[in-house]
Amino acid sequence: MTPREVFGGAALAAIGAVLLWAPTAGASTTPCSGVLGPVLVDNVVVPGGASCQLEGTQVSGNVVVEARGAVRAEINTAIGGDVVGRRNAILSISRTAIGGNVGCSGCRRVNIFETEVGGSVRLQSAAEAVFVTASPIVGDLEIVAGAAGGEITRGVVFGNLLFSRNRGPLMMVRQFVGGDMRIVENVSPVGFTLLENLIGKSLAFSRNTGPSAINANTIGETLACFENDPPPAGSGNVAAELTGQCAGLG
């Protein structure tokens, strides 16, 4: 099954369209505090402590959210470059097309819903749970060292997926990952749920602390589970090879 069959062609076409954009030399920067409607701008910056709502805004370059700022991008907004959040920023992105990357170190909150990302999503040390829902990502998805875990459902990651060193649960359901997936060194009393996901290459599930349920996943290469406490439970997984604590989860 191809990514296009999993997610559909419309989202991929939208990514292709936004990737045609590129910031121009001498581009200007528009501060946003309040509402920015359906206008065409070069770059947007949300000042520290301010809140910005993008409603159908066409940004040819980047959106930068300074410390303690918040951005809410809604339907029909398009961003040709990157979305960058500083410490304690809030990123709420819904039904938007992003040509570049989404990145934040120390964001307070990140919610990505039905949004096409032409690059990668890299989130480190988020204070609250991260939600990535029904969103195609051309590059990688990385959620690292967060305080509250995350939920990743019903989307497509064409590259690799890394969920590591988080102190909170993971719920991952009906997600496509084209490359490798690594879920390592996480801690959660609630635990980790992997259900009906499609992984193109290998899934490594190792050194996690907390209950885990791994059920009905399809993995192109190896499902390898080692040093988890307690060992994972589950069944119905299909892989070229099942090893370690997951050897009996087929």
Coordinates of N, CA, C and O in Angstrom, one line a residue, residues 42-127:
D42 N 5.3 38.5 3.3 CA 6.6 37.8 3.2 C 6.9 36.9 4.4 O 6.8 35.7 4.3
N43 N 7.1 37.5 5.5 CA 7.4 36.8 6.8 C 6.5 37.3 7.9 O 6.1 38.5 7.8
V44 N 6.2 36.5 8.9 CA 5.4 36.9 10.0 C 6.2 36.6 11.3 O 6.8 35.5 11.5
V45 N 6.2 37.6 12.3 CA 6.7 37.3 13.6 C 5.7 37.6 14.6 O 5.0 38.7 14.5
V46 N 5.5 36.7 15.6 CA 4.6 37.0 16.7 C 5.4 37.4 17.9 O 6.2 36.6 18.4
P47 N 5.3 38.6 18.3 CA 6.1 39.1 19.4 C 5.9 38.3 20.7 O 4.9 37.6 20.9
G48 N 6.9 38.3 21.6 CA 6.8 37.6 22.9 C 5.6 38.0 23.7 O 5.3 39.2 23.8
G49 N 4.8 37.0 24.1 CA 3.6 37.3 24.9 C 2.4 37.7 24.1 O 1.3 37.8 24.7
A50 N 2.5 37.8 22.8 CA 1.4 38.2 21.9 C 0.7 36.9 21.4 O 1.2 35.9 21.4
S51 N -0.5 37.1 20.9 CA -1.3 36.1 20.3 C -1.7 36.5 18.9 O -2.2 37.6 18.7
C52 N -1.5 35.6 17.9 CA -1.7 35.9 16.5 C -2.6 34.8 15.9 O -2.4 33.6 16.1
Q53 N -3.6 35.2 15.2 CA -4.5 34.3 14.5 C -4.4 34.6 13.0 O -4.6 35.7 12.5
L54 N -4.0 33.5 12.2 CA -3.9 33.6 10.8 C -5.1 33.0 10.2 O -5.3 31.8 10.3
E55 N -5.8 33.8 9.4 CA -7.1 33.3 8.8 C -7.0 33.5 7.3 O -7.3 34.5 6.8
G56 N -6.6 32.4 6.7 CA -6.5 32.5 5.2 C -5.3 33.3 4.7 O -5.2 33.7 3.6
T57 N -4.3 33.5 5.6 CA -3.2 34.3 5.3 C -2.2 33.5 4.4 O -2.0 32.3 4.6
Q58 N -1.6 34.2 3.4 CA -0.6 33.6 2.5 C 0.7 34.2 2.9 O 1.0 35.3 2.6
V59 N 1.6 33.3 3.5 CA 2.9 33.7 3.9 C 3.9 33.1 3.0 O 4.1 31.9 3.0
S60 N 4.7 33.9 2.3 CA 5.6 33.3 1.3 C 6.9 32.8 2.0 O 7.6 31.9 1.5
G61 N 7.2 33.3 3.2 CA 8.4 32.9 3.9 C 8.1 32.2 5.2 O 7.3 31.2 5.2
N62 N 8.6 32.7 6.3 CA 8.5 32.0 7.6 C 7.6 32.6 8.6 O 7.3 33.8 8.5
V63 N 7.1 31.8 9.6 CA 6.4 32.3 10.7 C 7.2 32.0 12.0 O 7.5 30.8 12.2
V64 N 7.6 33.0 12.7 CA 8.4 32.8 13.9 C 7.5 33.3 15.1 O 7.0 34.4 15.1
V65 N 7.4 32.4 16.1 CA 6.6 32.8 17.3 C 7.6 32.9 18.4 O 8.3 32.0 18.9
E66 N 7.8 34.2 18.9 CA 8.8 34.4 20.0 C 8.3 33.8 21.3 O 7.2 33.4 21.5
A67 N 9.2 33.9 22.3 CA 8.9 33.3 23.6 C 7.6 33.8 24.2 O 7.3 35.0 24.2
R68 N 6.8 32.8 24.7 CA 5.5 33.1 25.3 C 4.4 33.6 24.3 O 3.4 34.0 24.7
G69 N 4.8 33.6 23.0 CA 3.8 34.0 22.0 C 2.9 32.8 21.6 O 3.2 31.6 22.0
A70 N 1.9 33.1 20.9 CA 1.0 32.0 20.5 C 0.5 32.3 19.0 O 0.2 33.5 18.7
V71 N 0.5 31.3 18.2 CA -0.1 31.4 16.8 C -1.1 30.4 16.6 O -1.0 29.2 17.1
R72 N -2.2 30.8 16.0 CA -3.3 29.9 15.6 C -3.5 30.1 14.1 O -3.9 31.1 13.6
A73 N -3.1 29.1 13.3 CA -3.2 29.1 11.9 C -4.4 28.3 11.5 O -4.5 27.1 11.9
E74 N -5.3 28.8 10.7 CA -6.6 28.1 10.4 C -6.8 27.9 8.9 O -5.9 28.2 8.1
I75 N -7.9 27.3 8.6 CA -8.1 26.8 7.2 C -7.8 27.8 6.2 O -8.1 29.0 6.3
N76 N -7.2 27.3 5.1 CA -6.8 28.1 3.9 C -5.6 29.0 4.1 O -5.2 29.7 3.3
T77 N -4.9 28.9 5.3 CA -3.6 29.5 5.5 C -2.5 28.7 4.8 O -2.6 27.5 4.8
A78 N -1.6 29.4 4.2 CA -0.5 28.7 3.5 C 0.8 29.4 3.9 O 0.9 30.7 3.9
I79 N 1.8 28.6 4.3 CA 3.1 29.1 4.7 C 4.2 28.5 3.9 O 4.4 27.3 3.9
G80 N 4.9 29.3 3.1 CA 5.9 28.7 2.2 C 7.1 28.2 2.8 O 7.8 27.3 2.3
G81 N 7.5 28.8 3.9 CA 8.8 28.5 4.6 C 8.5 27.6 5.9 O 7.7 26.7 5.9
D82 N 9.2 28.0 7.0 CA 9.2 27.3 8.2 C 8.2 27.9 9.2 O 8.0 29.1 9.2
V83 N 7.8 27.1 10.2 CA 7.1 27.6 11.4 C 8.1 27.3 12.6 O 8.4 26.1 12.8
V84 N 8.5 28.3 13.3 CA 9.5 28.2 14.4 C 8.9 28.8 15.6 O 8.5 29.9 15.7
G85 N 8.9 28.0 16.7 CA 8.4 28.4 18.0 C 9.6 28.5 19.0 O 10.5 27.7 19.0
R86 N 9.6 29.6 19.8 CA 10.6 29.8 20.8 C 10.0 29.2 22.1 O 8.9 28.7 22.2
R87 N 10.8 29.3 23.2 CA 10.4 28.7 24.5 C 9.1 29.2 25.0 O 8.8 30.4 24.9
N88 N 8.2 28.3 25.5 CA 6.9 28.6 26.0 C 5.9 29.1 25.0 O 4.9 29.7 25.3
A89 N 6.2 29.0 23.7 CA 5.3 29.4 22.6 C 4.2 28.3 22.5 O 4.3 27.2 22.9
I90 N 3.1 28.7 21.9 CA 2.0 27.8 21.6 C 1.8 27.8 20.1 O 1.6 28.9 19.4
L91 N 1.8 26.6 19.5 CA 1.6 26.4 18.0 C 0.3 25.6 17.9 O 0.2 24.5 18.2
S92 N -0.7 26.3 17.3 CA -2.0 25.6 17.0 C -2.2 25.7 15.5 O -2.6 26.8 15.1
I93 N -2.0 24.7 14.8 CA -2.0 24.7 13.3 C -3.1 23.8 12.8 O -3.0 22.6 13.0
S94 N -4.1 24.3 12.1 CA -5.2 23.5 11.6 C -5.5 23.7 10.2 O -5.7 24.9 9.8
R95 N -5.5 22.7 9.4 CA -5.9 22.7 8.0 C -5.1 23.8 7.2 O -5.7 24.6 6.5
T96 N -3.8 23.7 7.4 CA -2.9 24.7 6.8 C -1.9 23.9 6.0 O -1.6 22.8 6.2
A97 N -1.3 24.6 5.0 CA -0.2 24.0 4.2 C 1.1 24.7 4.5 O 1.2 26.0 4.5
I98 N 2.1 23.9 4.9 CA 3.4 24.5 5.2 C 4.5 23.9 4.3 O 4.6 22.6 4.2
G99 N 5.2 24.7 3.6 CA 6.2 24.2 2.7 C 7.5 23.7 3.3 O 8.1 22.9 2.8
G100 N 7.8 24.3 4.5 CA 9.1 24.0 5.1 C 8.9 23.1 6.3 O 8.1 22.1 6.3
N101 N 9.7 23.4 7.4 CA 9.7 22.6 8.6 C 8.8 23.3 9.7 O 8.6 24.5 9.7
V102 N 8.5 22.4 10.7 CA 7.9 23.0 11.9 C 8.9 22.5 13.0 O 9.2 21.4 13.2
G103 N 9.3 23.5 13.8 CA 10.2 23.2 14.9 C 10.1 24.1 16.1 O 9.7 25.2 16.0
C104 N 10.3 23.4 17.3 CA 10.2 24.2 18.5 C 11.0 23.5 19.6 O 10.9 22.2 19.7
S105 N 11.7 24.2 20.4 CA 12.4 23.7 21.6 C 11.8 24.4 22.8 O 12.0 25.6 23.0
G106 N 11.1 23.6 23.6 CA 10.5 24.2 24.8 C 9.2 24.8 24.6 O 8.8 25.7 25.4
C107 N 8.5 24.5 23.6 CA 7.1 25.0 23.4 C 6.2 24.6 24.5 O 6.4 23.5 25.1
R108 N 5.3 25.4 24.8 CA 4.3 25.0 25.9 C 3.3 24.0 25.3 O 3.0 23.0 25.9
R109 N 2.8 24.3 24.1 CA 1.8 23.4 23.5 C 1.9 23.4 22.0 O 2.2 24.4 21.3
V110 N 1.7 22.2 21.4 CA 1.8 22.0 19.9 C 0.6 21.1 19.5 O 0.5 20.0 20.0
N111 N -0.2 21.6 18.6 CA -1.3 20.9 18.1 C -1.3 21.1 16.6 O -1.5 22.2 16.1
I112 N -1.1 20.0 15.8 CA -1.1 20.0 14.3 C -2.2 19.1 13.8 O -2.3 17.9 14.1
F113 N -3.2 19.7 13.1 CA -4.4 19.0 12.7 C -4.7 19.2 11.2 O -4.7 20.3 10.8
E114 N -4.8 18.1 10.5 CA -5.1 18.1 9.1 C -4.2 19.2 8.4 O -4.8 20.0 7.6
T115 N -2.9 19.1 8.6 CA -2.0 20.1 8.0 C -0.9 19.4 7.2 O -0.3 18.4 7.7
E116 N -0.7 19.9 6.0 CA 0.4 19.3 5.2 C 1.7 20.0 5.5 O 1.8 21.2 5.4
V117 N 2.7 19.2 5.7 CA 4.1 19.8 6.0 C 5.0 19.3 5.0 O 5.3 18.1 4.9
G118 N 5.7 20.2 4.3 CA 6.6 19.8 3.2 C 7.9 19.4 3.7 O 8.7 18.7 2.9
G119 N 8.3 19.7 4.9 CA 9.6 19.3 5.5 C 9.4 18.4 6.6 O 8.6 17.4 6.5
S120 N 10.1 18.6 7.7 CA 10.0 17.8 8.9 C 9.4 18.5 10.1 O 9.3 19.7 10.1
V121 N 9.0 17.8 11.1 CA 8.4 18.3 12.3 C 9.3 17.8 13.4 O 9.5 16.6 13.7
R122 N 10.0 18.8 14.2 CA 10.9 18.4 15.2 C 10.6 19.2 16.5 O 10.7 20.4 16.5
L123 N 10.1 18.5 17.5 CA 9.6 19.1 18.7 C 10.4 18.6 19.9 O 10.4 17.4 20.1
Q124 N 11.0 19.5 20.7 CA 11.8 19.0 21.8 C 11.3 19.8 23.1 O 11.0 21.0 23.1
S125 N 11.2 19.0 24.2 CA 10.9 19.5 25.5 C 9.6 20.3 25.6 O 9.5 21.3 26.2
A126 N 8.6 19.8 24.9 CA 7.3 20.4 25.0 C 6.7 20.2 26.4 O 6.9 19.1 27.1
A127 N 6.1 21.2 26.9 CA 5.5 21.2 28.3 C 4.2 20.4 28.4 O 4.0 19.8 29.5

